[in-house]
Coordinates of C-alpha atoms in Angstrom, one line a residue:
M123 CA 0.1 0.1 0.0
S124 CA 1.3 3.4 -0.9
E125 CA 2.1 6.1 1.6
Y126 CA -1.0 8.1 0.2
T127 CA -3.7 5.7 1.1
G128 CA -7.2 6.8 0.8
T129 CA -10.2 7.2 -1.3
T130 CA -9.4 10.0 -3.7
H131 CA -6.9 10.2 -6.5
D132 CA -5.3 13.4 -7.2
S133 CA -3.1 13.9 -10.3
R134 CA -0.8 16.1 -8.1
R135 CA 0.0 13.3 -5.9
P136 CA 3.5 11.5 -6.1
S137 CA 3.7 8.5 -8.3
Q138 CA 3.6 5.0 -7.1
S139 CA 7.4 4.8 -7.5
E140 CA 7.9 7.9 -5.5
S141 CA 5.8 7.3 -2.5
V142 CA 6.8 5.6 0.8
S143 CA 5.3 2.2 0.6
I144 CA 4.3 -0.5 3.1
S145 CA 3.4 -3.8 1.5
Q146 CA 0.4 -6.0 2.4
Q147 CA 2.7 -8.4 4.0
D148 CA 4.3 -5.8 6.2
Q149 CA 0.8 -4.6 7.2
Q150 CA -0.1 -8.1 8.0
S151 CA 3.1 -8.4 10.2
L152 CA 2.3 -5.1 11.9
K153 CA -1.2 -6.4 12.7
A154 CA -0.1 -9.8 13.9
S155 CA 2.5 -8.3 16.1
R156 CA -0.1 -6.2 17.9
H157 CA -3.0 -8.7 17.7
P158 CA -1.2 -12.2 17.9
S159 CA -4.3 -14.1 19.0
I160 CA -6.4 -13.1 16.0
S161 CA -6.5 -15.7 13.1
N162 CA -6.2 -14.4 9.5
S163 CA -8.8 -17.0 8.5
S164 CA -11.2 -15.5 6.0
S165 CA -14.1 -17.7 7.6
G166 CA -13.4 -16.4 11.0
K167 CA -13.7 -20.0 12.4
D168 CA -10.0 -20.6 12.9
Q169 CA -9.6 -18.5 16.0
T170 CA -6.7 -20.5 17.6
V171 CA -4.5 -18.3 20.0
A172 CA -0.8 -18.0 18.6
A173 CA 2.2 -17.3 20.7
T174 CA 3.2 -13.8 21.0
S175 CA 6.6 -12.4 19.6
I176 CA 6.8 -9.4 22.0
S177 CA 10.0 -9.7 24.0
Y178 CA 10.2 -9.6 27.8
D179 CA 12.3 -6.4 27.5
D180 CA 9.4 -4.6 25.5
R181 CA 7.0 -5.9 28.0
S182 CA 9.2 -4.1 30.7
K183 CA 8.4 -0.7 29.1
Y184 CA 5.1 1.2 28.8
R185 CA 3.6 0.7 25.4
S186 CA 0.6 2.8 24.3
P187 CA -2.5 0.7 24.0
L188 CA -3.6 2.9 21.2
V189 CA -1.1 1.1 19.0
S190 CA -0.2 -2.1 20.8
R191 CA -3.7 -3.1 21.5
Y192 CA -6.2 -1.4 19.2
A193 CA -5.3 0.5 16.2
S194 CA -5.5 -0.6 12.7
A195 CA -2.3 -1.3 10.7
E196 CA -2.8 1.4 8.2
M197 CA -3.3 4.2 10.8
S198 CA -0.4 2.9 12.9
F199 CA 1.8 3.0 10.0
N200 CA 0.7 6.5 9.0
F201 CA 2.1 7.7 12.4
S202 CA 5.1 5.4 12.5
E203 CA 8.7 6.6 12.5
V204 CA 9.2 4.8 9.1
K205 CA 6.4 7.1 7.6
K206 CA 7.6 10.3 9.3
F207 CA 11.3 10.1 8.5
S208 CA 10.9 8.8 5.1
T209 CA 8.5 11.6 4.5
W210 CA 11.2 13.9 5.8
R211 CA 13.7 12.5 3.1
R212 CA 11.1 12.8 0.4
L213 CA 10.7 16.4 1.3
W214 CA 14.3 17.2 1.1
F215 CA 14.4 15.2 -2.2
W216 CA 11.4 17.3 -3.7
L217 CA 13.2 20.5 -2.5
A218 CA 16.4 19.7 -4.1
K219 CA 14.8 18.5 -7.3
C220 CA 12.8 21.7 -7.7
Q221 CA 15.9 23.8 -6.8
K222 CA 17.8 22.2 -9.7
Q223 CA 15.1 22.7 -12.1
L224 CA 15.1 26.4 -11.2
G225 CA 18.8 26.7 -11.8
L226 CA 20.7 25.8 -8.6
D227 CA 24.0 23.9 -9.1
I228 CA 22.5 20.4 -8.1
T229 CA 23.4 17.3 -10.2
D230 CA 21.3 14.4 -11.4
E231 CA 23.8 12.2 -9.6
Q232 CA 23.2 13.8 -6.3
L233 CA 19.3 13.5 -6.8
D234 CA 19.6 10.0 -7.8
E235 CA 21.6 9.2 -4.7
M236 CA 18.9 10.8 -2.5
E237 CA 16.0 9.1 -4.2
K238 CA 17.7 5.5 -3.9
N239 CA 18.0 6.2 0.0
L240 CA 14.6 7.5 0.8
T241 CA 13.6 4.6 3.0
N242 CA 17.2 3.5 3.8
I243 CA 17.1 4.8 7.2
D244 CA 19.6 3.9 9.8
F245 CA 17.6 4.5 12.9
D246 CA 20.3 3.6 15.4
T247 CA 22.6 6.2 13.8
A248 CA 19.8 8.7 13.8
E249 CA 19.1 8.2 17.5
A250 CA 22.9 8.4 18.3
E251 CA 23.2 11.7 16.4
E252 CA 20.1 13.1 18.1
R253 CA 21.6 12.3 21.5
R254 CA 24.8 14.0 20.4
R255 CA 23.3 17.1 18.7
R256 CA 19.9 17.4 20.8
H257 CA 18.2 18.2 17.5
D258 CA 16.0 15.7 15.7
V259 CA 16.0 17.3 12.3
M260 CA 19.7 17.9 12.2
A261 CA 20.3 14.3 13.4
H262 CA 18.4 13.0 10.3
V263 CA 20.2 15.4 8.1
H264 CA 23.5 13.9 9.0
T265 CA 22.0 10.3 8.9
F266 CA 20.7 11.0 5.4
A267 CA 24.0 12.5 4.5
R268 CA 25.9 9.4 5.5
C269 CA 24.3 7.3 2.9
C270 CA 24.2 10.2 0.2
P271 CA 27.9 11.5 0.6
K272 CA 27.6 13.1 -2.8
A273 CA 24.4 14.9 -1.9
S274 CA 25.3 15.9 1.5
S275 CA 26.1 19.5 0.7
I276 CA 22.6 20.0 -0.7
I277 CA 20.4 18.3 1.7
H278 CA 18.1 20.8 3.6
L279 CA 19.4 23.6 1.5
G280 CA 17.9 27.0 2.5
A281 CA 15.3 25.3 4.8
T282 CA 14.6 25.2 8.4
S283 CA 13.4 22.4 10.6
A284 CA 9.7 23.4 10.2
Y285 CA 10.2 22.7 6.4
V286 CA 10.2 18.9 7.2
G287 CA 8.5 18.9 10.5
D288 CA 5.4 21.0 9.7
N289 CA 5.0 19.7 6.0
A290 CA 5.3 16.2 7.1
D291 CA 2.8 16.7 9.8
L292 CA 0.5 18.1 7.2
I293 CA 1.0 15.2 4.9
V294 CA 0.3 12.6 7.6
M295 CA -2.9 14.5 8.8
R296 CA -4.1 14.5 5.1
D297 CA -3.6 10.9 4.8
G298 CA -5.1 10.2 8.2
F299 CA -8.3 11.9 7.2
E300 CA -8.3 9.8 4.1
I301 CA -8.2 6.5 6.2
L302 CA -10.9 7.9 8.6
I303 CA -13.3 9.0 5.8
S304 CA -13.2 5.7 4.2
K305 CA -14.1 3.9 7.3
L306 CA -16.7 6.4 8.3
V307 CA -18.6 6.0 5.0
R308 CA -18.7 2.2 5.5
C309 CA -20.2 2.9 8.9
I310 CA -22.8 5.2 7.5
Q311 CA -23.6 2.7 4.7
R312 CA -24.3 -0.1 7.2
L313 CA -26.3 2.0 9.5
T314 CA -28.4 3.1 6.5
Q315 CA -29.2 -0.5 5.6
F316 CA -30.2 -0.9 9.3
A317 CA -32.4 1.9 9.3
Q318 CA -34.2 0.8 5.9
D319 CA -34.8 -2.7 7.5
Y320 CA -36.4 -1.2 10.6
A321 CA -38.0 2.0 9.2
C322 CA -41.5 0.7 10.1
L323 CA -40.8 -1.2 13.4
P324 CA -42.5 0.8 16.2
T325 CA -40.7 1.4 19.5
L326 CA -41.0 3.5 22.5
G327 CA -39.6 6.9 22.2
Y328 CA -37.9 8.5 25.3
T329 CA -37.7 12.0 26.4
H330 CA -35.8 12.7 29.9
M331 CA -35.2 8.8 29.6
Q332 CA -39.0 8.3 30.3
P333 CA -41.4 6.7 27.8
A334 CA -42.8 9.2 25.3
Q335 CA -44.6 9.1 22.1
L336 CA -43.5 6.1 19.7
T337 CA -41.0 6.3 17.1
T338 CA -39.4 3.5 15.1
V339 CA -36.1 1.8 15.3
G340 CA -35.2 2.9 11.9
K341 CA -35.9 6.6 12.8
R342 CA -33.7 6.5 15.9
A343 CA -30.9 5.0 13.7
C344 CA -31.5 8.0 11.4
V345 CA -30.8 10.4 14.1
W346 CA -27.3 8.7 14.6
I347 CA -26.7 8.7 10.9
Q348 CA -27.5 12.4 10.5
D349 CA -24.8 13.2 13.2
L350 CA -22.3 11.0 11.3
L351 CA -23.1 12.7 8.0
M352 CA -22.2 16.1 9.6
D353 CA -19.0 14.6 10.8
L354 CA -18.1 13.1 7.5
K355 CA -18.7 16.6 5.8
N356 CA -16.4 18.1 8.5
F357 CA -13.8 15.4 7.9
E358 CA -14.0 16.2 4.1
R359 CA -14.0 19.9 4.5
V360 CA -10.9 20.2 6.7
K361 CA -9.0 17.7 4.7
R362 CA -9.9 19.7 1.5
Q363 CA -8.9 22.9 3.1
L364 CA -5.6 21.7 4.4
K365 CA -2.7 23.9 3.2
F366 CA 0.9 23.0 2.8
R367 CA 3.5 25.1 4.9
G368 CA 5.6 24.9 1.7
V369 CA 9.0 26.5 1.4
K370 CA 8.9 29.6 3.7
G371 CA 12.4 29.8 5.6
T372 CA 13.0 30.5 9.3
T373 CA 10.5 33.1 10.2
G374 CA 8.3 32.6 7.1
T375 CA 9.7 35.4 5.0
Q376 CA 11.6 33.1 2.6
A377 CA 14.6 35.3 3.0
S378 CA 17.1 32.3 2.7
F379 CA 15.5 31.1 -0.6
L380 CA 15.5 34.7 -1.9
Q381 CA 19.3 34.8 -1.2
L382 CA 19.8 31.3 -2.9
F383 CA 18.2 32.7 -6.0
N384 CA 19.9 36.1 -5.9
G385 CA 16.9 38.1 -5.3
D386 CA 14.5 36.6 -7.9
H387 CA 11.2 36.5 -6.3
S388 CA 9.6 34.8 -9.1
K389 CA 11.9 31.7 -8.6
V390 CA 11.2 31.6 -5.0
E391 CA 7.4 31.6 -5.6
E392 CA 7.8 29.0 -8.3
L393 CA 9.9 26.8 -5.9
D394 CA 7.1 27.2 -3.3
R395 CA 4.5 26.1 -5.9
M396 CA 6.5 23.2 -7.3
V397 CA 7.1 21.6 -4.0
T398 CA 3.5 22.2 -2.9
E399 CA 2.4 20.4 -5.9
M400 CA 4.8 17.6 -5.6
A401 CA 3.5 17.0 -2.1
G402 CA 0.0 16.7 -3.4
F403 CA -1.5 19.9 -2.2
S404 CA -3.3 22.5 -4.2
K405 CA -2.7 25.4 -2.0
A406 CA 0.1 26.7 0.4
F407 CA -0.1 29.1 3.3
I408 CA 0.9 32.5 1.9
I409 CA 1.5 33.8 5.4
C410 CA 3.1 31.8 8.3
G411 CA 5.8 32.4 11.0
Q412 CA 8.3 29.7 11.5
T413 CA 5.4 27.2 11.6
Y414 CA 2.1 27.0 9.9
T415 CA -0.5 28.7 12.3
R416 CA -1.4 26.3 15.1
K417 CA -5.0 27.5 14.5
L418 CA -5.1 24.8 11.9
D419 CA -4.4 22.0 14.5
V420 CA -7.4 23.5 16.5
E421 CA -9.6 23.1 13.4
V422 CA -8.5 19.5 12.8
M423 CA -8.9 18.5 16.6
T424 CA -12.3 20.3 16.6
V425 CA -13.8 18.1 14.0
L426 CA -12.3 14.9 15.5
A427 CA -13.6 15.8 19.1
S428 CA -17.0 16.6 17.6
F429 CA -17.1 13.1 16.1
G430 CA -16.3 11.9 19.6
A431 CA -19.5 13.5 20.9
T432 CA -21.4 11.8 18.1
I433 CA -20.1 8.4 19.1
H434 CA -20.5 8.9 22.8
K435 CA -24.2 9.8 22.2
M436 CA -24.9 6.9 19.7
C437 CA -23.1 4.1 21.8
T438 CA -24.6 5.3 25.0
D439 CA -28.1 4.9 23.4
I440 CA -27.1 1.3 22.3
R441 CA -25.9 0.6 25.8
L442 CA -29.2 1.8 27.2
L443 CA -31.3 -0.1 24.6
A444 CA -29.1 -3.2 25.4
S445 CA -30.0 -2.9 29.2
L446 CA -33.8 -3.0 28.1
K447 CA -32.9 -6.1 26.0
E448 CA -34.3 -4.4 22.8
I449 CA -31.1 -4.2 20.8
E450 CA -27.6 -5.7 21.2
E451 CA -24.3 -5.3 19.5
P452 CA -22.8 -8.4 18.0
F453 CA -21.9 -11.0 20.5
E454 CA -19.4 -13.6 19.4
I455 CA -18.6 -17.2 19.6
E456 CA -16.7 -18.0 22.9
Q457 CA -16.9 -14.3 24.0
I458 CA -16.7 -13.8 27.7
G459 CA -17.7 -10.0 28.2
R460 CA -14.6 -8.2 27.3
S461 CA -12.9 -10.2 24.4
S462 CA -13.8 -10.4 20.8
Y463 CA -12.7 -11.9 17.5
L464 CA -13.8 -11.9 13.9
F465 CA -17.5 -12.8 13.5
E466 CA -19.5 -14.2 10.6
N467 CA -23.0 -13.0 11.1
S468 CA -25.6 -12.1 13.7
Y469 CA -27.0 -15.5 13.8
S470 CA -23.8 -17.3 14.6
L471 CA -23.3 -14.8 17.4
Q472 CA -26.2 -16.3 19.3
K473 CA -24.4 -19.6 20.1
S474 CA -22.1 -20.7 22.8
T475 CA -21.7 -17.3 24.4
T476 CA -20.9 -16.2 27.8
G477 CA -20.9 -12.6 29.2
S478 CA -19.0 -12.4 32.4
S479 CA -16.3 -14.1 34.3
A480 CA -18.6 -14.1 37.5
M481 CA -22.0 -13.9 35.9
P482 CA -22.4 -16.3 32.9
Y483 CA -25.8 -15.1 31.8
K484 CA -24.6 -11.5 31.0
R485 CA -24.0 -10.1 27.6
N486 CA -22.2 -6.9 28.0
P487 CA -22.1 -4.1 25.4
M488 CA -18.2 -4.1 25.4
R489 CA -17.8 -2.6 22.1
C490 CA -20.0 0.4 22.7
E491 CA -18.4 0.8 26.2
R492 CA -15.0 0.8 24.5
C493 CA -16.3 3.4 21.9
C494 CA -17.6 5.6 24.8
A495 CA -14.3 5.3 26.7
M496 CA -12.3 6.3 23.6
A497 CA -14.7 9.0 22.7
R498 CA -14.2 10.6 26.2
H499 CA -10.5 10.7 25.6
L500 CA -10.9 12.0 22.1
M501 CA -13.0 14.8 23.2
T502 CA -10.5 16.1 25.9
L503 CA -7.8 16.3 23.4
I504 CA -9.2 19.5 21.9
N505 CA -7.7 21.4 24.9
D506 CA -4.1 20.8 23.8
P507 CA -4.1 22.6 20.6
L508 CA -6.2 25.2 22.0
G509 CA -3.6 25.8 24.7
T510 CA -0.7 25.6 22.2
H511 CA -2.2 28.1 19.8
S512 CA -2.8 30.6 22.4
V513 CA 0.8 30.7 23.6
Q514 CA 2.7 30.7 20.4
W515 CA 4.5 33.9 21.0
M516 CA 5.4 36.1 17.9
E517 CA 6.7 33.9 15.1
R518 CA 7.0 30.7 17.1
T519 CA 7.8 29.1 20.5
L520 CA 9.0 25.5 20.8
D521 CA 6.5 24.5 23.5
D522 CA 4.1 23.3 20.7
S523 CA 6.5 20.5 19.5
A524 CA 6.2 18.0 22.4
N525 CA 2.6 18.6 22.8
K526 CA 1.7 18.1 19.1
R527 CA 3.8 14.8 19.0
I528 CA 1.4 13.4 21.5
C529 CA -2.1 14.9 20.9
I530 CA -2.3 14.9 17.1
P531 CA -1.3 11.2 16.6
E532 CA -3.5 10.2 19.7
A533 CA -6.6 12.0 18.2
F534 CA -6.3 10.2 14.8
L535 CA -5.4 6.8 16.3
T536 CA -8.4 7.2 18.7
T537 CA -10.8 8.2 16.0
D538 CA -9.6 5.2 13.8
I539 CA -10.0 2.8 16.8
I540 CA -13.4 4.1 17.4
L541 CA -14.6 3.8 13.7
F542 CA -13.0 0.2 13.5
T543 CA -15.0 -0.8 16.6
L544 CA -18.1 0.9 15.2
L545 CA -17.7 -1.0 11.9
N546 CA -17.8 -4.2 14.0
I547 CA -20.9 -3.1 15.7
T548 CA -22.9 -1.9 12.6
E549 CA -22.1 -5.2 11.0
G550 CA -24.2 -7.1 13.4
L551 CA -26.6 -5.2 15.4
V552 CA -29.5 -7.5 16.7
V553 CA -32.9 -6.4 17.3
Y554 CA -35.4 -8.2 19.5
P555 CA -39.0 -7.1 18.2
K556 CA -41.0 -9.1 20.7
V557 CA -39.1 -7.4 23.7
I558 CA -39.8 -4.1 22.0
D559 CA -43.5 -4.9 21.5
K560 CA -43.8 -6.1 25.2
H561 CA -42.4 -2.7 26.3
I562 CA -44.9 -0.8 24.0
K563 CA -47.8 -2.8 25.4
Q564 CA -46.7 -1.6 29.0
E565 CA -47.1 2.1 28.0
L566 CA -49.3 2.2 24.9
P567 CA -52.7 1.9 26.8
F568 CA -51.9 5.1 28.6
M569 CA -50.9 6.9 25.5
A570 CA -54.2 5.6 23.7
T571 CA -56.5 7.0 26.3
E572 CA -57.3 10.1 24.3
N573 CA -58.0 8.0 21.2
I574 CA -60.5 5.9 23.3
I575 CA -62.3 9.0 24.5
M576 CA -62.7 10.3 21.0
A577 CA -64.0 6.9 19.7
M578 CA -66.6 7.0 22.7
V579 CA -67.6 10.5 21.8
S580 CA -68.1 9.4 18.1
A581 CA -70.3 6.6 19.3
G582 CA -72.5 9.0 21.3
G583 CA -70.9 9.3 24.6
N584 CA -70.2 12.3 26.9
R585 CA -66.7 13.3 26.8
Q586 CA -66.5 14.6 30.4
E587 CA -68.2 11.4 31.6
C588 CA -65.8 9.2 29.6
H589 CA -62.7 11.2 30.6
E590 CA -63.6 10.5 34.3
K591 CA -64.3 6.8 33.8
I592 CA -60.9 6.6 31.7
R593 CA -59.1 8.4 34.4
T594 CA -60.3 6.2 37.2
L595 CA -59.3 3.1 35.4
S596 CA -56.0 4.5 34.4
Q597 CA -55.0 5.3 37.9
K598 CA -56.0 1.8 39.1
A599 CA -53.8 0.2 36.3
A600 CA -50.9 2.5 37.1
E601 CA -51.1 1.5 40.8
R602 CA -51.0 -2.0 39.8
V603 CA -47.9 -1.5 37.8
K604 CA -46.1 0.7 40.3
M605 CA -47.1 -0.8 43.5
D606 CA -47.5 -4.6 42.8
G607 CA -45.0 -4.8 39.8
L608 CA -47.6 -6.3 37.7
D609 CA -48.5 -5.8 34.0
N610 CA -50.5 -2.9 32.8
D611 CA -54.1 -4.1 32.5
L612 CA -55.9 -0.9 31.5
V613 CA -57.1 -2.6 28.3
E614 CA -58.6 -5.5 30.1
R615 CA -60.3 -3.0 32.6
V616 CA -61.7 -1.0 29.6
K617 CA -63.0 -4.2 28.0
A618 CA -64.6 -5.2 31.3
D619 CA -66.5 -1.9 31.9
P620 CA -69.9 -2.0 30.3
Y621 CA -69.7 1.7 29.8
F622 CA -67.2 1.1 26.9
A623 CA -69.1 -1.6 25.2
P624 CA -69.8 0.4 22.1
I625 CA -66.2 0.5 21.2
V626 CA -64.8 -2.7 22.6
G627 CA -64.7 -4.1 19.0
K628 CA -62.5 -1.1 17.9
L629 CA -59.8 -1.4 20.7
D630 CA -57.4 -3.4 18.5
V631 CA -57.4 -0.7 15.8
L632 CA -57.1 1.9 18.4
L633 CA -54.1 0.3 20.1
D634 CA -52.3 -0.5 16.8
A635 CA -48.7 0.7 17.6
K636 CA -48.2 1.6 13.9
T637 CA -50.9 4.3 14.2
F638 CA -48.8 6.1 16.8
I639 CA -45.6 6.5 14.8
G640 CA -46.6 9.4 12.7
R641 CA -44.6 9.9 9.6
A642 CA -41.5 8.2 11.1
P643 CA -41.2 5.6 8.2
E644 CA -41.7 8.3 5.5
Q645 CA -39.1 10.6 7.2
V646 CA -36.6 7.5 7.1
Y647 CA -37.0 7.0 3.4
E648 CA -37.1 10.6 2.5
F649 CA -33.9 11.3 4.6
I650 CA -32.0 8.3 3.1
S651 CA -33.1 9.3 -0.5
R652 CA -32.4 12.9 -0.2
E653 CA -29.5 13.2 2.2
V654 CA -27.8 9.8 2.6
E655 CA -27.8 8.1 -0.8
P656 CA -26.2 11.0 -2.7
V657 CA -23.3 11.1 -0.3
L658 CA -22.9 7.3 -0.4
N659 CA -22.9 7.4 -4.2
N660 CA -19.9 9.7 -4.2
F661 CA -18.0 6.8 -2.2
A662 CA -19.5 4.0 -4.4
L663 CA -15.8 2.5 -5.1
V664 CA -15.0 2.7 -1.4
I665 CA -18.2 0.8 -0.2
A666 CA -17.8 -1.9 -3.1
S667 CA -14.0 -2.4 -2.4
N668 CA -14.8 -3.1 1.2
S669 CA -18.2 -4.8 0.9
S670 CA -16.8 -8.3 1.9
K671 CA -14.6 -7.3 4.6
L672 CA -15.4 -7.9 8.3
A673 CA -14.3 -5.7 11.1
E674 CA -11.7 -7.5 13.2
L675 CA -11.2 -6.4 16.7
A676 CA -8.5 -6.7 19.2
V677 CA -9.3 -7.8 22.7

């Protein structure tokens, strides 16, 4: 897989031969090293536990669970040292190549030497250089120069550390959004199918977490989809509006490059444009200090944190519905509450399952709980770039660097983990219509009292007299439910009261749940047709290429 993974194809992007690559075999190795107990069997049936290859020394150090336990191979690679530092080398190569084309004394032999060593990184040497120089960029300049002795004099020519640091960060964030957008589209597509399947199934609505007017299972899913569509549009917007820092120099004035080109402003402008285009961006910042404005990081983190809020609301809804036994996330073969493997379909998930180490009957919503846990972390990360941007004095202060190295990768990795888990959830949501119907029957008689009164009036009854009758029967039924813990028997009481004899034959019609859901089904179909399908059609290739994939979770 090329460095520039994603769903869009841009003619400005570097060619396949130029890009940093990670093979499918390497991706499998990355995944296996993080999730050694998960089989690669396409059927999902071979789930034997393999021995882990992690050394005791590695286990003696803290390892972030974002990568060691949860994240996908593609997002882990996107924020890896290999991706970062090979992108630095690519930026130096692009700079030198464009400088040569604009007339600087750089030879093809020097460029060839650089190009052949883009991924030939001696990390041990780089780390030793950084310990000696206390400067990561200069450490990698010298490490690159060791394997490119002929090009050593033109590596990083006229540039500052932010040239590779900031521009590489922008490339990684852009590629990160491509990974996230692909997965988010698949989640929306699967939830859309769910909404269509259950567009007409009545269910209790809840306001203040108290039973309210009926809605449908599909309509509630559309509330989730609507939020996810807003997140998708936000992801696309921020990705599309990302600007390259470009070739700007120490304080953003391009003074060093103007000196290199003997005061020729047009060549400096062209150098900036050419490198920007080689990196696959359509625009670069015209104005920046030493770094691109950290306001951009605020925008990036804002849309990711906003997505976290969407997920926390949606997965909390599913957790509450699971407690009512109306809807459950997939529950897999041999699962014990907190572990999960590849699953085949929702039917196979009903067999041979246990839910708790202490309480075998339980079926815990562990995926939704994980999503909520991750979403809480994601939402808090917005504070980092807000604080960083607010204290970037003048043209730049270095207190942004250490913070960015933590919060930006964590935000993308956390979002990726949430989406990966959500894919697994949406592949196999299980609905229990009979439980839903039982809950409706507990509440619907109270909701139908006005309909009963109107029917009696139509049959010649007195409204006030009927109202008093139904009020008395309702209170007795409510006392039976609340005080004795018994079922709601209001309908039986109405049938047994001779006063209501004129409408007893109409009660089944008056109590039909589908007459209480308003236009919910029509709203579902209209929403999907007008707002969801046009978006999904733009990602038809993404959906088709992933249609047979199952979301594989780590424990």
